[in-house]
mmCIF file of C-alpha atoms in Angstrom:
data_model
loop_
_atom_site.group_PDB
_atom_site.id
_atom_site.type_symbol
_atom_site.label_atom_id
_atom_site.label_comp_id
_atom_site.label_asym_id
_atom_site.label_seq_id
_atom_site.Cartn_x
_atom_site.Cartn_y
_atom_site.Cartn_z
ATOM 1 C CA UNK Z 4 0.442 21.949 -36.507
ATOM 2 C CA UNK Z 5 0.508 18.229 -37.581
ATOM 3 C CA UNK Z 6 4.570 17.853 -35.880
ATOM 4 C CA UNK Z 7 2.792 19.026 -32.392
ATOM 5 C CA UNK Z 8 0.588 16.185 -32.399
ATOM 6 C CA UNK Z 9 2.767 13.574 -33.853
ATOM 7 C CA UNK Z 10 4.180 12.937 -30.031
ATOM 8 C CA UNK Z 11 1.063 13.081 -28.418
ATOM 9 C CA UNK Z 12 -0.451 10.684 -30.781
ATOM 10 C CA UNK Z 13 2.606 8.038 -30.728
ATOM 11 C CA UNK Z 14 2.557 8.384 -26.795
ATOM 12 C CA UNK Z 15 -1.573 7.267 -27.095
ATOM 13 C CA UNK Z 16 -0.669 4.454 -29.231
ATOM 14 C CA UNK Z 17 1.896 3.324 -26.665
ATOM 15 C CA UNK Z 18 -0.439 3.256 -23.701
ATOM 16 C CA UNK Z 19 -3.098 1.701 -25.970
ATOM 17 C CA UNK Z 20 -1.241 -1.726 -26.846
ATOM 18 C CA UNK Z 21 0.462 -1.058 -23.098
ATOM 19 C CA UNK Z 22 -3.286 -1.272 -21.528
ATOM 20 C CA UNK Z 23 -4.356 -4.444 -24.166
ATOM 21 C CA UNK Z 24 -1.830 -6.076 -23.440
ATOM 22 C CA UNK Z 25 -2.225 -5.881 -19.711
ATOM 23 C CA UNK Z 26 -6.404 -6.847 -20.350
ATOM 24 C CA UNK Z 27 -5.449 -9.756 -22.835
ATOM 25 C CA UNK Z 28 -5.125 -13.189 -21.648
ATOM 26 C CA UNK Z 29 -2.503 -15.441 -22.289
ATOM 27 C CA UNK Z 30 -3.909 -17.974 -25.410
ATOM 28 C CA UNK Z 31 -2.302 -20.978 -25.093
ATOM 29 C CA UNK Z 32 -3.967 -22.836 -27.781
ATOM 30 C CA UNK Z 33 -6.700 -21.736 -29.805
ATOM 31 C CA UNK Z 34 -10.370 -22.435 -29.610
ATOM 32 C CA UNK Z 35 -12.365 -24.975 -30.990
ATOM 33 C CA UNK Z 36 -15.720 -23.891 -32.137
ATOM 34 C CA UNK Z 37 -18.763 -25.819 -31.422
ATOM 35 C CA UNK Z 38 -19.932 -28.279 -33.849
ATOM 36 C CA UNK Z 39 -22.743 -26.725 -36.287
ATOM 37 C CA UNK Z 40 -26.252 -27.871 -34.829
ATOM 38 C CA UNK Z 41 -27.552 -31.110 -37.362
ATOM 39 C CA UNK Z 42 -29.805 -29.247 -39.160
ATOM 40 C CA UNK Z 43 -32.623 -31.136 -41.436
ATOM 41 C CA UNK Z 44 -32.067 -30.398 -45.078
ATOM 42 C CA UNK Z 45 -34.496 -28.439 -46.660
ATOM 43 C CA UNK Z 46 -34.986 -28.612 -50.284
ATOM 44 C CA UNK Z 47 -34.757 -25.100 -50.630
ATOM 45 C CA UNK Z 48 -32.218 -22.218 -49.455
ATOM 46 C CA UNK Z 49 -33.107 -18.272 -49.276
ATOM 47 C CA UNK Z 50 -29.365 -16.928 -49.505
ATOM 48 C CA UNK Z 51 -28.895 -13.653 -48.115
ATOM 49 C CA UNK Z 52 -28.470 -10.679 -50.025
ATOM 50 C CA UNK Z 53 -24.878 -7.952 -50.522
ATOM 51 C CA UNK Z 54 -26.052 -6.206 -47.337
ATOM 52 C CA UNK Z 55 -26.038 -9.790 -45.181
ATOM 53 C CA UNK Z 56 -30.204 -9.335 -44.459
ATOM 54 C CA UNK Z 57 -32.943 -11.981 -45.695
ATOM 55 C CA UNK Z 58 -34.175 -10.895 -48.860
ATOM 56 C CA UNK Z 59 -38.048 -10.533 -47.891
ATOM 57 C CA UNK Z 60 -39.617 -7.165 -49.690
ATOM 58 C CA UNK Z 61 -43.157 -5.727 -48.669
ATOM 59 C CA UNK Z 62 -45.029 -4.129 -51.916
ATOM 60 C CA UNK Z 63 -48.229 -2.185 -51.664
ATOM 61 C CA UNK Z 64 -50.733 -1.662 -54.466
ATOM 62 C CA UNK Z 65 -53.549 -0.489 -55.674
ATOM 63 C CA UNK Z 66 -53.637 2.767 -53.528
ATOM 64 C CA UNK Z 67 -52.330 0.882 -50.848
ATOM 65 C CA UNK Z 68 -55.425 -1.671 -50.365
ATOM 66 C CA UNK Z 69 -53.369 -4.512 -51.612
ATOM 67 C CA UNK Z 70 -49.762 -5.497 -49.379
ATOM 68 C CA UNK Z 71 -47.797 -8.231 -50.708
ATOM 69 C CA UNK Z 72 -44.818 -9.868 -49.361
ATOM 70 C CA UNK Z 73 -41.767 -11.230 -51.429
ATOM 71 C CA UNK Z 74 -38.799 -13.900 -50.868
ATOM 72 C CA UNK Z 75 -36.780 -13.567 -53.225
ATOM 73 C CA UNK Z 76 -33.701 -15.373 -54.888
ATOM 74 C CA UNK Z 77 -34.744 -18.671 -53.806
ATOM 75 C CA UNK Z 78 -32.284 -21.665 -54.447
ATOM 76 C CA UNK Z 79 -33.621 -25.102 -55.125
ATOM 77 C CA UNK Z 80 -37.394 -26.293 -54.793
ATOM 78 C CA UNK Z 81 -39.608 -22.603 -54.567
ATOM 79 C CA UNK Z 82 -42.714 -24.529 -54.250
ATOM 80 C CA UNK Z 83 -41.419 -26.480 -51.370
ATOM 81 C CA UNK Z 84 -40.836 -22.831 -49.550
ATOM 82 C CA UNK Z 85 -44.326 -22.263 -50.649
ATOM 83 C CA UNK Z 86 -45.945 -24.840 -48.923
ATOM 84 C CA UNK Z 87 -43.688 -25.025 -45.975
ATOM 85 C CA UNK Z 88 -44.672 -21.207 -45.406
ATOM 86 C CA UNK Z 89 -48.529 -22.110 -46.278
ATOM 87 C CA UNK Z 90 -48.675 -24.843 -43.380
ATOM 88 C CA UNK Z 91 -46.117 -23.611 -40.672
ATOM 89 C CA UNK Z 92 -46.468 -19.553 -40.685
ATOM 90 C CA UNK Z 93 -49.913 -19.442 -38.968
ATOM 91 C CA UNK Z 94 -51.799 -22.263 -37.343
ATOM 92 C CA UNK Z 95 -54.668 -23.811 -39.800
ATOM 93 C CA UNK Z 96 -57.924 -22.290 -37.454
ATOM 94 C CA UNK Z 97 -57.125 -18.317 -38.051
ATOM 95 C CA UNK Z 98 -58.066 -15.510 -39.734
ATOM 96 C CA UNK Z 99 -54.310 -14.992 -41.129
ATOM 97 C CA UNK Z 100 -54.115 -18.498 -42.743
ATOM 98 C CA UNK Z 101 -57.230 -18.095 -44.373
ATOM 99 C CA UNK Z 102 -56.480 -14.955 -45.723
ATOM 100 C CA UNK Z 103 -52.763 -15.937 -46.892
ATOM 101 C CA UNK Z 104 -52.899 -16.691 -50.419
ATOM 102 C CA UNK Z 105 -48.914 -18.106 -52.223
ATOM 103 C CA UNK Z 106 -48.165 -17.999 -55.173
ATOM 104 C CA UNK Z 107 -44.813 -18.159 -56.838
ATOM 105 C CA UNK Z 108 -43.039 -16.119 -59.622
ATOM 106 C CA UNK Z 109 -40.494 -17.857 -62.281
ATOM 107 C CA UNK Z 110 -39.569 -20.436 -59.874
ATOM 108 C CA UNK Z 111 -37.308 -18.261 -58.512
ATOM 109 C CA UNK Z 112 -39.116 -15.723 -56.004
ATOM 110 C CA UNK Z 113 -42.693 -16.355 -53.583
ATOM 111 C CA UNK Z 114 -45.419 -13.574 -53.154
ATOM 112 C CA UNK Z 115 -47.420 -13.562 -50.009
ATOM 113 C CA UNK Z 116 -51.003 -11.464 -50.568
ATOM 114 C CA UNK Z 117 -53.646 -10.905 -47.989
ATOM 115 C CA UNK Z 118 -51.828 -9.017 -45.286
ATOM 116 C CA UNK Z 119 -48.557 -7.565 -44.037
ATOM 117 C CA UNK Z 120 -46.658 -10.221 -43.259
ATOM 118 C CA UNK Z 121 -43.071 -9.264 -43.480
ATOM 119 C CA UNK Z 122 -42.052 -9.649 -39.739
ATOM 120 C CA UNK Z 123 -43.078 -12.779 -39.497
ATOM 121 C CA UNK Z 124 -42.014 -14.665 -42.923
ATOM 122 C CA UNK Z 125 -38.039 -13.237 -41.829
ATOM 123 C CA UNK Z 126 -38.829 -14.522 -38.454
ATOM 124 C CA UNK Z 127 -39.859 -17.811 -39.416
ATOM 125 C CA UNK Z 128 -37.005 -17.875 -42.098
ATOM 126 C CA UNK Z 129 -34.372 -16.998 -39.268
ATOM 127 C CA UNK Z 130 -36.031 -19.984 -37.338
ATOM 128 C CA UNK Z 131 -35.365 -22.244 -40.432
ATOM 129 C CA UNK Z 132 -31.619 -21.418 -40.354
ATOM 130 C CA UNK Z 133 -31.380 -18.971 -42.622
#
């Protein structure tokens, strides 16, 4: 059964790099990516994690009454991240700033409390550069 479609399948492959190579353009020399956008450095850096995503968590407690968000794995200065994420997330007048409490855990990860705030904290993180 398999030597019946050998043919057919070799004949595909033909007309395959036959068609690409008609759509392809001729590259005479190769391209030269854009320069990386100057980027202020930041005292801290959230790395991504094995599955390429920004490592923000949501956790809910207490019968779900309590929702905290996590960043975790963070490189350099946490408290930095803290307070960047306490003045920038929200603007200083609303309800979600007052309510956003930070904390940080073993100078290595940062806990949001007061609401669910996981859409926003990878949002602003992806606006950071990260």
């Amino acid at each position: 059964m398999l030597s019946s479609l050998a043919p057919r399948l070799r004949l595909s492959v033909r007309q395959a790099r036959r068609y690409s190579s008609q759509l392809a353009p001729a590259a005479t020399a190769d391209p030269i990516p854009p320069p990386p956008a100057a980027q202020p450095t930041l005292p801290y850096r959230v790395p991504r994690n094995s599955r390429g995503s920004i490592p923000v968590y949501t956790d809910i407690r207490n019968g779900g009454t309590r929702h905290l968000t996590l960043i975790r794995n963070v490189e350099g200065n946490v408290d930095a991240l803290a307070q960047d994420l306490q003045r920038s997330l929200f603007p200083a007048e609303t309800s979600e700033a007052q309510r956003m409490k930070v904390h940080t855990i073993q100078q290595r990860h940062v806990v949001l409390s007061g609401g669910r705030w996981k859409g926003e904290v990878v949002r602003w993180l992806a606006r950071q550069g990260f």
